Amino acid sequence: MRGGPAVVLVEPQLGENIGTAARAMLNFGLTDLRLVGPRDGWPNAKAVSAAAGATDVLDGIQIFDTTAAAIADLHHVFATTARQRCMLKQTTTPRQAATEMLNHFAKRERSGVLFGRERTGLNNDDVTYADKILMIPINPAYGSLNLAQAVAIISYEWFQASTNSCTSPVPEAVTAPATQAELENFFRHLLAELDGCGFLYPAEKRPAMTRNIRNIFQRAGLYQHEVQTLHGIVSELSKPRKTTRNGPPAPQS
Amino acid sequence: MRGGPAVVLVEPQLGENIGTAARAMLNFGLTDLRLVGPRDGWPNAKAVSAAAGATDVLDGIQIFDTTAAAIADLHHVFATTARQRCMLKQTTTPRQAATEMLNHFAKRERSGVLFGRERTGLNNDDVTYADKILMIPINPAYGSLNLAQAVAIISYEWFQASTNSCTSPVPEAVTAPATQAELENFFRHLLAELDGCGFLYPAEKRPAMTRNIRNIFQRAGLYQHEVQTLHGIVSELSKPRKTTRNGPPAPQS
């Protein structure tokens, strides 16, 4: 999705992180990657190999000397930080920020997210350029989030917000869900066989037992071909065997 | 959060991915990491260095030979796949799955998420063990999501759901959901009888047929007493009859 938020990595140290960040961005439809003073310069072979073919992103990458230059064309800037800063800025979450950025996008206003150095994060000067602070909620006992993972989370939330993805039903199948009549027909078959072998004995327990059995299959949301399979299973199991596990061959009539 | 979902990596190839997955898990409060047949064995030095101190997770890691063994103690299993599978299972999203797993957690039911091999993902047999398919919504034009990134997204959504709710486990229920091991035990019983009566013939069709049958019961969310009922049904139906509906009495041996 061109036009999505820009990802701005401020003085990234490891080429691997730049590459995996680019890959995560493209996974979630982002392509505007900007680097501010990458430690090892650019291009970076390690970044290319770590990007695993996310060339759309690396080809369009822009390099800047300063954070100010990197965000010059943006309307809204978020600064990711692991800890609360002593700044009078509103703090938001990845999910809220994604919705806000989507609203900006709808108004043709460009957004960007600043990510800091692997070890030290963004410094206060970087954060000053941001309208809001973006904190990824994280385990307080272990807050060391990998740079590319942070980019992945933000990109993921953007993609969630921009594509209203929701739980899908079972995929279209060649078969249709079984009707209650088809289910009922199977129950009749099964219960007849179970009566035949005395499983539903004694009589006073029969109603509860049949309810139990019915619940099992009722809950499964069976499809027609599955009901056929179950018919087949019951029929086959019910036939006399040439050999049984319980004794010598039982002669056939 | 101890008691959070288990992360099951099926035949992971790169130690780096195991390490970064462990780090991402701990970032978002997960600690139960399980490996099925890691390519380079275990322990793995590259995994340890990539874990960046997420020792809580690596120390508690469990190694298994099969997917079935790795999920034996779980009540609910999700299979992450990049593409739609031709299986009659519901497909859900990380966000939806996180809420479901949190609800299971509240009932003291254990959940786990299966992640496939870096190149090929989960095979159909792996997926068959899952109640539901978990698809991370992703850029259709670039769906190659790094294994550790996938683990990070799922873990992140779990952390969001679990920190935004005050859910706590309820007391043990009288009747418990069946574990995967109990289900597996029933499948063994059923398949043995079906092999005994030649239902799973011809041999080349057996894998697909057994997957179909497994899906029927996997989807039903069976309770322990229901699994016992099913055992009883299969046993009784399989016994030789004094009379059959298909002809004159079959003499018993």
Coordinates of C-alpha atoms in Angstrom, one line a residue:
Chain A
M1 CA 0.0 0.0 0.0
R2 CA 1.9 3.0 -1.2
G3 CA 1.2 6.1 0.7
G4 CA 1.4 4.3 4.1
P5 CA 3.4 5.8 7.0
A6 CA 7.1 6.3 6.6
V7 CA 9.4 4.3 8.8
V8 CA 12.4 6.4 9.9
L9 CA 15.3 4.5 11.5
V10 CA 17.5 6.9 13.4
E11 CA 21.2 5.9 13.3
P12 CA 20.6 2.2 13.0
Q13 CA 23.7 0.2 13.8
L14 CA 23.2 -3.3 12.3
G15 CA 22.5 -3.9 8.6
E16 CA 20.6 -7.0 9.6
N17 CA 18.1 -4.9 11.4
I18 CA 17.6 -2.6 8.5
G19 CA 17.0 -5.6 6.2
T20 CA 14.6 -7.4 8.5
A21 CA 12.8 -4.1 9.2
A22 CA 12.4 -3.6 5.4
R23 CA 11.1 -7.2 5.1
A24 CA 8.6 -6.7 8.0
M25 CA 7.4 -3.4 6.4
L26 CA 6.7 -5.0 3.1
N27 CA 4.9 -7.9 4.9
F28 CA 2.4 -5.4 6.1
G29 CA 2.2 -3.2 3.1
L30 CA 4.7 -0.4 4.0
T31 CA 7.4 0.7 1.5
D32 CA 8.6 4.2 2.6
L33 CA 11.8 3.5 4.6
R34 CA 14.2 6.3 5.6
L35 CA 17.5 6.1 7.4
V36 CA 19.2 8.8 9.4
G37 CA 23.0 8.4 9.5
P38 CA 23.2 4.6 9.3
R39 CA 26.4 3.7 11.2
D40 CA 27.8 1.5 8.5
G41 CA 26.8 3.7 5.6
W42 CA 24.6 2.7 2.6
P43 CA 24.3 0.5 0.7
N44 CA 24.8 -2.3 3.2
A45 CA 25.3 -5.9 2.0
K46 CA 24.0 -7.4 5.3
A47 CA 20.8 -5.4 5.0
V48 CA 20.2 -6.6 1.5
S49 CA 20.6 -10.3 2.4
A50 CA 18.5 -9.9 5.5
A51 CA 15.7 -8.2 3.5
A52 CA 15.0 -11.6 1.9
G53 CA 13.8 -10.0 -1.4
A54 CA 11.9 -7.0 0.0
T55 CA 13.5 -5.0 -2.8
D56 CA 10.6 -2.7 -3.3
V57 CA 11.5 -1.2 0.1
L58 CA 15.3 -1.2 -0.2
D59 CA 15.2 0.3 -3.8
G60 CA 13.2 3.2 -2.6
I61 CA 15.1 3.8 0.6
Q62 CA 16.2 7.4 1.4
I63 CA 19.2 8.4 3.4
F64 CA 19.4 11.6 5.5
D65 CA 21.9 13.3 7.7
T66 CA 19.5 14.6 10.3
T67 CA 16.1 13.5 11.8
A68 CA 14.7 16.9 10.8
A69 CA 15.6 16.4 7.2
A70 CA 14.1 12.8 7.2
I71 CA 10.7 14.0 8.4
A72 CA 10.6 17.3 6.6
D73 CA 7.8 16.3 4.2
L74 CA 5.6 14.6 6.9
H75 CA 2.5 16.0 8.5
H76 CA 2.4 13.8 11.6
V77 CA 5.3 12.2 13.4
F78 CA 5.3 9.5 16.1
A79 CA 8.3 8.7 18.2
T80 CA 8.7 5.1 19.5
T81 CA 10.1 4.9 23.0
A82 CA 10.5 2.0 25.4
R83 CA 10.2 4.2 28.5
Q84 CA 8.1 7.2 29.4
R85 CA 9.8 10.5 28.6
C86 CA 9.6 13.6 30.7
M87 CA 8.0 15.5 27.9
L88 CA 4.7 17.1 27.6
K89 CA 3.6 14.9 24.7
Q90 CA 0.6 12.6 24.5
T91 CA 1.6 8.9 24.6
T92 CA -0.3 6.5 22.3
T93 CA -0.2 2.8 21.5
P94 CA 0.5 1.1 18.2
R95 CA -3.2 0.4 17.7
Q96 CA -4.3 3.9 18.4
A97 CA -1.5 5.3 16.3
A98 CA -2.5 3.1 13.4
T99 CA -6.0 4.5 13.5
E100 CA -4.8 8.0 13.7
M101 CA -2.4 7.5 10.8
L102 CA -5.2 6.0 8.8
N103 CA -7.3 9.1 9.4
H104 CA -4.4 11.3 8.4
F105 CA -3.9 9.2 5.3
A106 CA -7.6 9.7 4.4
K107 CA -7.0 13.4 4.5
R108 CA -3.8 13.1 2.3
E109 CA -1.7 14.0 5.3
R110 CA 1.6 12.0 5.5
S111 CA 2.6 10.3 8.8
G112 CA 5.9 8.8 9.9
V113 CA 7.2 6.8 12.8
L114 CA 10.7 7.3 14.3
F115 CA 12.6 4.3 15.6
G116 CA 15.8 4.8 17.7
R117 CA 19.2 3.3 17.9
E118 CA 19.5 -0.4 18.9
R119 CA 21.2 0.3 22.2
T120 CA 20.0 3.8 23.3
G121 CA 16.8 4.4 21.3
L122 CA 15.8 7.9 20.3
N123 CA 17.4 10.9 22.1
N124 CA 15.3 13.7 23.4
D125 CA 16.1 15.9 20.4
D126 CA 14.7 13.2 18.1
V127 CA 11.6 12.9 20.2
T128 CA 11.1 16.6 20.1
Y129 CA 10.2 16.3 16.4
A130 CA 7.3 14.0 17.2
D131 CA 3.7 15.1 17.7
K132 CA 3.1 12.1 19.9
I133 CA 5.1 9.4 21.7
L134 CA 4.3 5.8 20.6
M135 CA 5.0 3.2 23.3
I136 CA 4.6 -0.5 22.4
P137 CA 3.1 -2.2 25.5
I138 CA 5.6 -4.7 26.6
N139 CA 6.6 -7.1 29.5
P140 CA 8.0 -4.7 32.1
A141 CA 10.4 -7.4 33.2
Y142 CA 11.9 -7.7 29.8
G143 CA 11.6 -4.6 27.6
S144 CA 14.5 -5.2 25.2
L145 CA 12.5 -5.2 21.9
N146 CA 14.5 -5.9 18.8
L147 CA 14.4 -2.9 16.3
A148 CA 12.9 -5.0 13.4
Q149 CA 10.4 -6.5 15.8
A150 CA 9.3 -3.0 16.8
V151 CA 8.9 -2.1 13.1
A152 CA 7.0 -5.3 12.5
I153 CA 4.5 -4.5 15.3
I154 CA 3.8 -1.0 14.1
S155 CA 3.6 -2.1 10.5
Y156 CA 1.2 -4.9 11.5
E157 CA -1.1 -2.6 13.3
W158 CA -1.1 -0.3 10.3
F159 CA -2.1 -3.2 8.1
Q160 CA -4.8 -4.3 10.5
A161 CA -6.3 -0.8 10.6
S162 CA -6.0 -0.3 6.8
T163 CA -7.5 -3.6 5.9
N164 CA -10.5 -4.3 8.1
S165 CA -9.6 -7.9 8.5
C166 CA -11.9 -10.1 10.5
T167 CA -12.4 -13.8 11.3
S168 CA -13.4 -15.6 8.2
P169 CA -15.8 -18.5 8.1
V170 CA -14.8 -22.0 7.0
P171 CA -13.6 -21.7 3.4
E172 CA -16.0 -22.4 0.6
A173 CA -16.0 -26.1 0.1
V174 CA -17.3 -28.4 -2.6
T175 CA -19.5 -29.8 0.1
A176 CA -22.4 -28.1 2.0
P177 CA -23.1 -28.2 5.7
A178 CA -25.3 -31.1 6.6
T179 CA -29.0 -30.3 7.3
Q180 CA -30.6 -31.2 10.6
A181 CA -32.5 -33.9 8.6
E182 CA -29.2 -35.4 7.4
L183 CA -27.9 -35.3 11.0
E184 CA -31.1 -36.8 12.3
N185 CA -30.8 -39.6 9.7
F186 CA -27.3 -40.4 10.9
F187 CA -28.4 -40.4 14.6
R188 CA -31.2 -42.9 13.6
H189 CA -28.6 -45.1 12.0
L190 CA -26.1 -44.9 14.9
L191 CA -28.8 -45.4 17.6
A192 CA -30.2 -48.4 15.7
E193 CA -26.8 -50.0 15.7
L194 CA -26.2 -49.1 19.3
D195 CA -29.5 -50.6 20.3
G196 CA -28.6 -53.6 18.3
C197 CA -25.5 -54.2 20.3
G198 CA -27.0 -53.3 23.6
F199 CA -24.9 -50.2 24.2
L200 CA -27.8 -48.1 25.2
Y201 CA -28.8 -50.4 28.1
P202 CA -30.3 -50.1 30.7
A203 CA -33.4 -48.5 29.3
E204 CA -33.7 -45.7 31.9
K205 CA -30.3 -44.4 30.9
R206 CA -31.0 -44.4 27.2
P207 CA -32.4 -40.9 27.0
A208 CA -29.4 -39.3 28.7
M209 CA -26.9 -41.4 26.8
T210 CA -28.5 -40.5 23.4
R211 CA -28.5 -36.8 24.3
N212 CA -24.8 -37.1 25.1
I213 CA -24.0 -38.8 21.9
R214 CA -26.1 -36.3 19.9
N215 CA -24.3 -33.3 21.5
I216 CA -21.0 -34.7 20.3
F217 CA -22.0 -34.6 16.7
Q218 CA -24.3 -31.6 16.9
R219 CA -21.4 -29.5 18.0
A220 CA -19.1 -30.6 15.3
G221 CA -20.9 -28.5 12.6
L222 CA -20.7 -31.5 10.2
Y223 CA -20.6 -31.3 6.5
Q224 CA -22.6 -33.6 4.2
H225 CA -19.6 -35.6 3.1
E226 CA -18.6 -36.0 6.7
V227 CA -22.0 -37.3 7.6
Q228 CA -21.6 -39.8 4.8
T229 CA -18.2 -40.8 6.2
L230 CA -19.8 -41.4 9.6
H231 CA -22.6 -43.5 8.1
G232 CA -19.9 -45.6 6.5
I233 CA -17.9 -45.9 9.7
V234 CA -21.0 -47.1 11.6
S235 CA -22.0 -49.5 8.9
E236 CA -18.5 -51.0 8.5
L237 CA -17.9 -51.3 12.2
S238 CA -21.3 -53.0 12.6
K239 CA -20.7 -55.7 10.1
P240 CA -19.6 -59.2 11.3
R241 CA -15.8 -59.6 10.9
K242 CA -13.9 -62.4 9.2
T243 CA -11.6 -61.9 12.2
T244 CA -12.0 -60.0 15.4
R245 CA -9.5 -58.8 17.8
N246 CA -11.4 -60.7 20.6
G247 CA -11.1 -64.3 19.4
P248 CA -11.0 -66.8 16.5
P249 CA -12.6 -66.1 13.2
A250 CA -16.4 -65.7 13.4
P251 CA -17.9 -67.8 10.6
Q252 CA -20.1 -65.8 8.1
S253 CA -23.7 -66.7 7.5
Chain B
M1 CA 2.4 -14.3 32.2
R2 CA 3.0 -17.9 33.2
G3 CA 0.2 -20.0 31.9
G4 CA 0.1 -18.2 28.6
P5 CA -0.1 -20.1 25.4
A6 CA 2.6 -22.5 24.3
V7 CA 4.7 -21.6 21.2
V8 CA 5.4 -24.8 19.2
L9 CA 8.1 -24.5 16.5
V10 CA 7.8 -27.5 14.2
E11 CA 11.2 -28.4 12.7
P12 CA 12.8 -25.0 12.9
Q13 CA 15.9 -24.7 10.8
L14 CA 17.8 -21.7 12.0
G15 CA 19.0 -21.3 15.6
E16 CA 18.8 -17.5 15.1
N17 CA 15.1 -17.8 14.6
I18 CA 14.6 -19.9 17.7
G19 CA 16.5 -17.3 19.7
T20 CA 14.7 -14.3 18.3
A21 CA 11.4 -16.1 18.8
A22 CA 12.2 -16.7 22.4
R23 CA 13.2 -13.1 22.8
A24 CA 9.9 -11.9 21.2
M25 CA 7.9 -14.3 23.4
L26 CA 9.4 -12.9 26.6
N27 CA 8.9 -9.3 25.4
F28 CA 5.2 -10.1 25.4
G29 CA 5.1 -12.3 28.5
L30 CA 5.2 -15.8 27.0
T31 CA 7.6 -18.4 28.3
D32 CA 6.4 -21.9 27.2
L33 CA 8.5 -22.7 24.1
R34 CA 8.5 -26.1 22.5
L35 CA 10.6 -27.4 19.6
V36 CA 9.7 -30.4 17.4
G37 CA 12.8 -31.9 15.8
P38 CA 14.9 -28.8 15.5
R39 CA 17.2 -29.3 12.4
D40 CA 20.4 -28.5 14.2
G41 CA 19.6 -30.3 17.4
W42 CA 19.5 -28.7 20.9
P43 CA 21.2 -26.9 22.6
N44 CA 22.0 -24.4 19.8
A45 CA 24.7 -21.7 20.4
K46 CA 23.2 -19.4 17.7
A47 CA 19.8 -19.6 19.4
V48 CA 21.3 -18.6 22.8
S49 CA 23.1 -15.6 21.4
A50 CA 20.1 -14.5 19.4
A51 CA 17.9 -14.7 22.4
A52 CA 19.6 -11.7 23.9
G53 CA 19.2 -12.8 27.5
A54 CA 15.7 -14.3 27.2
T55 CA 17.0 -17.1 29.4
D56 CA 13.7 -17.7 31.2
V57 CA 12.4 -19.0 27.9
L58 CA 15.4 -21.0 26.7
D59 CA 15.9 -22.6 30.1
G60 CA 12.4 -24.0 30.1
I61 CA 12.4 -25.1 26.5
Q62 CA 11.0 -28.6 25.7
I63 CA 12.1 -30.7 22.7
F64 CA 9.8 -33.3 21.1
D65 CA 10.1 -35.8 18.3
T66 CA 6.6 -35.3 16.9
T67 CA 4.0 -32.6 16.8
A68 CA 1.5 -34.9 18.5
A69 CA 3.9 -35.3 21.5
A70 CA 4.5 -31.5 21.7
I71 CA 0.8 -30.7 22.0
A72 CA -0.3 -33.7 24.0
D73 CA -1.1 -31.7 27.2
L74 CA -2.8 -28.9 25.4
H75 CA -6.6 -28.4 25.1
H76 CA -6.7 -26.0 22.2
V77 CA -4.3 -25.8 19.3
F78 CA -4.0 -23.1 16.6
A79 CA -2.0 -23.7 13.4
T80 CA -0.4 -20.7 11.8
T81 CA -0.5 -20.8 8.0
A82 CA 0.4 -18.3 5.3
R83 CA -2.1 -19.6 2.8
Q84 CA -5.7 -20.9 3.0
R85 CA -5.8 -24.7 3.5
C86 CA -8.3 -26.9 1.9
M87 CA -9.4 -28.1 5.3
L88 CA -12.7 -27.6 7.0
K89 CA -11.4 -25.7 9.9
Q90 CA -12.3 -22.2 10.9
T91 CA -9.7 -19.6 10.1
T92 CA -9.1 -16.9 12.7
T93 CA -6.8 -13.9 13.2
P94 CA -4.1 -13.2 15.8
R95 CA -6.4 -10.7 17.6
Q96 CA -9.4 -13.1 17.6
A97 CA -7.2 -16.0 18.6
A98 CA -5.7 -14.0 21.5
T99 CA -9.1 -13.4 22.9
E100 CA -10.1 -17.0 22.5
M101 CA -6.9 -18.2 24.2
L102 CA -7.5 -15.8 27.0
N103 CA -11.0 -17.2 27.5
H104 CA -9.5 -20.8 27.5
F105 CA -6.9 -19.6 30.0
A106 CA -9.6 -18.3 32.3
K107 CA -11.1 -21.8 32.3
R108 CA -7.7 -23.4 33.0
E109 CA -7.6 -24.8 29.5
R110 CA -4.2 -24.7 27.9
S111 CA -3.7 -23.3 24.4
G112 CA -0.8 -23.6 22.0
V113 CA 0.2 -22.2 18.6
L114 CA 2.0 -24.2 15.9
F115 CA 4.5 -22.5 13.7
G116 CA 5.9 -24.3 10.7
R117 CA 9.3 -24.7 9.0
E118 CA 11.0 -21.5 7.7
R119 CA 10.7 -22.6 4.0
T120 CA 7.6 -24.8 3.8
G121 CA 5.5 -24.0 6.9
L122 CA 3.3 -26.6 8.5
N123 CA 2.4 -29.7 6.5
N124 CA -1.2 -30.9 6.4
D125 CA -0.6 -33.5 9.0
D126 CA 0.6 -30.8 11.4
V127 CA -2.4 -28.6 10.6
T128 CA -4.8 -31.5 11.3
Y129 CA -3.8 -31.4 15.0
A130 CA -5.2 -27.9 15.2
D131 CA -8.8 -26.8 16.2
K132 CA -8.4 -23.7 14.1
I133 CA -6.2 -22.2 11.5
L134 CA -4.5 -18.9 12.4
M135 CA -3.7 -16.6 9.5
I136 CA -1.7 -13.4 10.1
P137 CA -3.2 -10.9 7.7
I138 CA -0.4 -9.9 5.4
N139 CA 0.5 -8.2 2.2
P140 CA -0.7 -10.6 -0.5
A141 CA 2.1 -9.4 -2.8
Y142 CA 4.8 -10.3 -0.2
G143 CA 3.7 -13.0 2.3
S144 CA 7.2 -14.2 3.3
L145 CA 6.9 -13.5 7.1
N146 CA 10.0 -14.3 9.1
L147 CA 9.3 -17.1 11.7
A148 CA 10.3 -14.9 14.7
Q149 CA 8.2 -12.0 13.4
A150 CA 5.2 -14.3 13.2
V151 CA 5.9 -15.4 16.8
A152 CA 6.2 -11.7 17.8
I153 CA 2.9 -10.8 16.3
I154 CA 1.0 -13.6 18.0
S155 CA 2.8 -12.9 21.3
Y156 CA 2.1 -9.2 21.0
E157 CA -1.7 -9.8 20.5
W158 CA -1.7 -12.2 23.5
F159 CA -0.1 -9.5 25.6
Q160 CA -2.6 -6.9 24.4
A161 CA -5.5 -9.1 25.2
S162 CA -4.2 -10.3 28.6
T163 CA -3.2 -6.9 29.8
N164 CA -6.5 -5.3 28.7
S165 CA -8.5 -7.7 30.7
C166 CA -8.7 -8.7 34.4
T167 CA -9.3 -12.4 33.5
S168 CA -8.2 -14.9 36.1
P169 CA -8.5 -18.7 36.1
V170 CA -11.8 -20.1 37.5
P171 CA -11.8 -23.2 39.7
E172 CA -11.4 -26.6 38.1
A173 CA -14.6 -27.8 36.4
V174 CA -16.2 -31.1 37.1
T175 CA -15.9 -32.3 33.6
A176 CA -12.7 -31.3 31.8
P177 CA -12.1 -30.8 28.1
A178 CA -10.2 -33.7 26.5
T179 CA -6.5 -33.2 26.0
Q180 CA -5.0 -33.8 22.6
A181 CA -3.5 -37.0 24.0
E182 CA -6.9 -38.3 25.0
L183 CA -8.2 -37.4 21.5
E184 CA -5.2 -39.1 20.0
N185 CA -5.8 -42.2 22.0
F186 CA -9.4 -42.3 20.7
F187 CA -8.2 -41.9 17.1
R188 CA -5.8 -44.8 17.5
H189 CA -8.7 -46.9 18.7
L190 CA -11.1 -45.9 15.9
L191 CA -8.5 -46.2 13.2
A192 CA -7.4 -49.7 14.4
E193 CA -11.0 -50.9 14.2
L194 CA -11.5 -49.2 10.8
D195 CA -8.3 -50.9 9.5
G196 CA -9.6 -54.1 11.0
C197 CA -12.8 -53.9 8.9
G198 CA -11.1 -52.6 5.7
F199 CA -12.8 -49.2 5.8
L200 CA -9.6 -47.3 5.1
Y201 CA -8.9 -49.1 1.9
P202 CA -7.3 -48.5 -0.6
A203 CA -4.0 -47.7 1.1
E204 CA -3.2 -44.6 -1.0
K205 CA -6.5 -43.0 0.2
R206 CA -5.8 -43.8 3.9
P207 CA -4.0 -40.5 4.8
A208 CA -6.7 -38.2 3.4
M209 CA -9.5 -40.4 4.9
T210 CA -7.9 -40.4 8.3
R211 CA -7.4 -36.6 8.1
N212 CA -11.1 -36.2 7.3
I213 CA -12.1 -38.3 10.2
R214 CA -9.7 -36.6 12.6
N215 CA -11.1 -33.2 11.6
I216 CA -14.6 -34.2 12.4
F217 CA -13.8 -35.0 16.0
Q218 CA -11.0 -32.3 16.4
R219 CA -13.6 -29.7 15.6
A220 CA -16.2 -31.0 18.2
G221 CA -14.3 -29.6 21.2
L222 CA -14.8 -32.9 23.0
Y223 CA -14.9 -33.4 26.8
Q224 CA -13.3 -36.3 28.5
H225 CA -16.5 -38.1 29.3
E226 CA -17.5 -37.7 25.6
V227 CA -14.3 -39.3 24.5
Q228 CA -15.0 -42.2 26.8
T229 CA -18.5 -42.5 25.2
L230 CA -16.9 -42.6 21.8
H231 CA -14.5 -45.3 22.9
G232 CA -17.5 -47.3 24.1
I233 CA -19.4 -46.8 20.9
V234 CA -16.5 -48.0 18.7
S235 CA -15.8 -51.0 21.0
E236 CA -19.4 -52.1 21.1
L237 CA -20.0 -51.6 17.4
S238 CA -16.9 -53.6 16.6
K239 CA -17.9 -56.7 18.6
P240 CA -19.5 -59.7 16.8
R241 CA -23.3 -59.6 17.0
K242 CA -25.7 -62.3 17.9
T243 CA -28.0 -60.9 15.2
T244 CA -27.3 -58.4 12.4
R245 CA -29.8 -56.3 10.5
N246 CA -28.3 -57.6 7.2
G247 CA -29.3 -61.2 7.4
P248 CA -29.9 -64.3 9.5
P249 CA -28.2 -64.7 12.8
A250 CA -24.4 -65.0 12.4
P251 CA -23.3 -68.0 14.5
Q252 CA -20.7 -67.0 17.2
S253 CA -17.5 -68.8 17.5

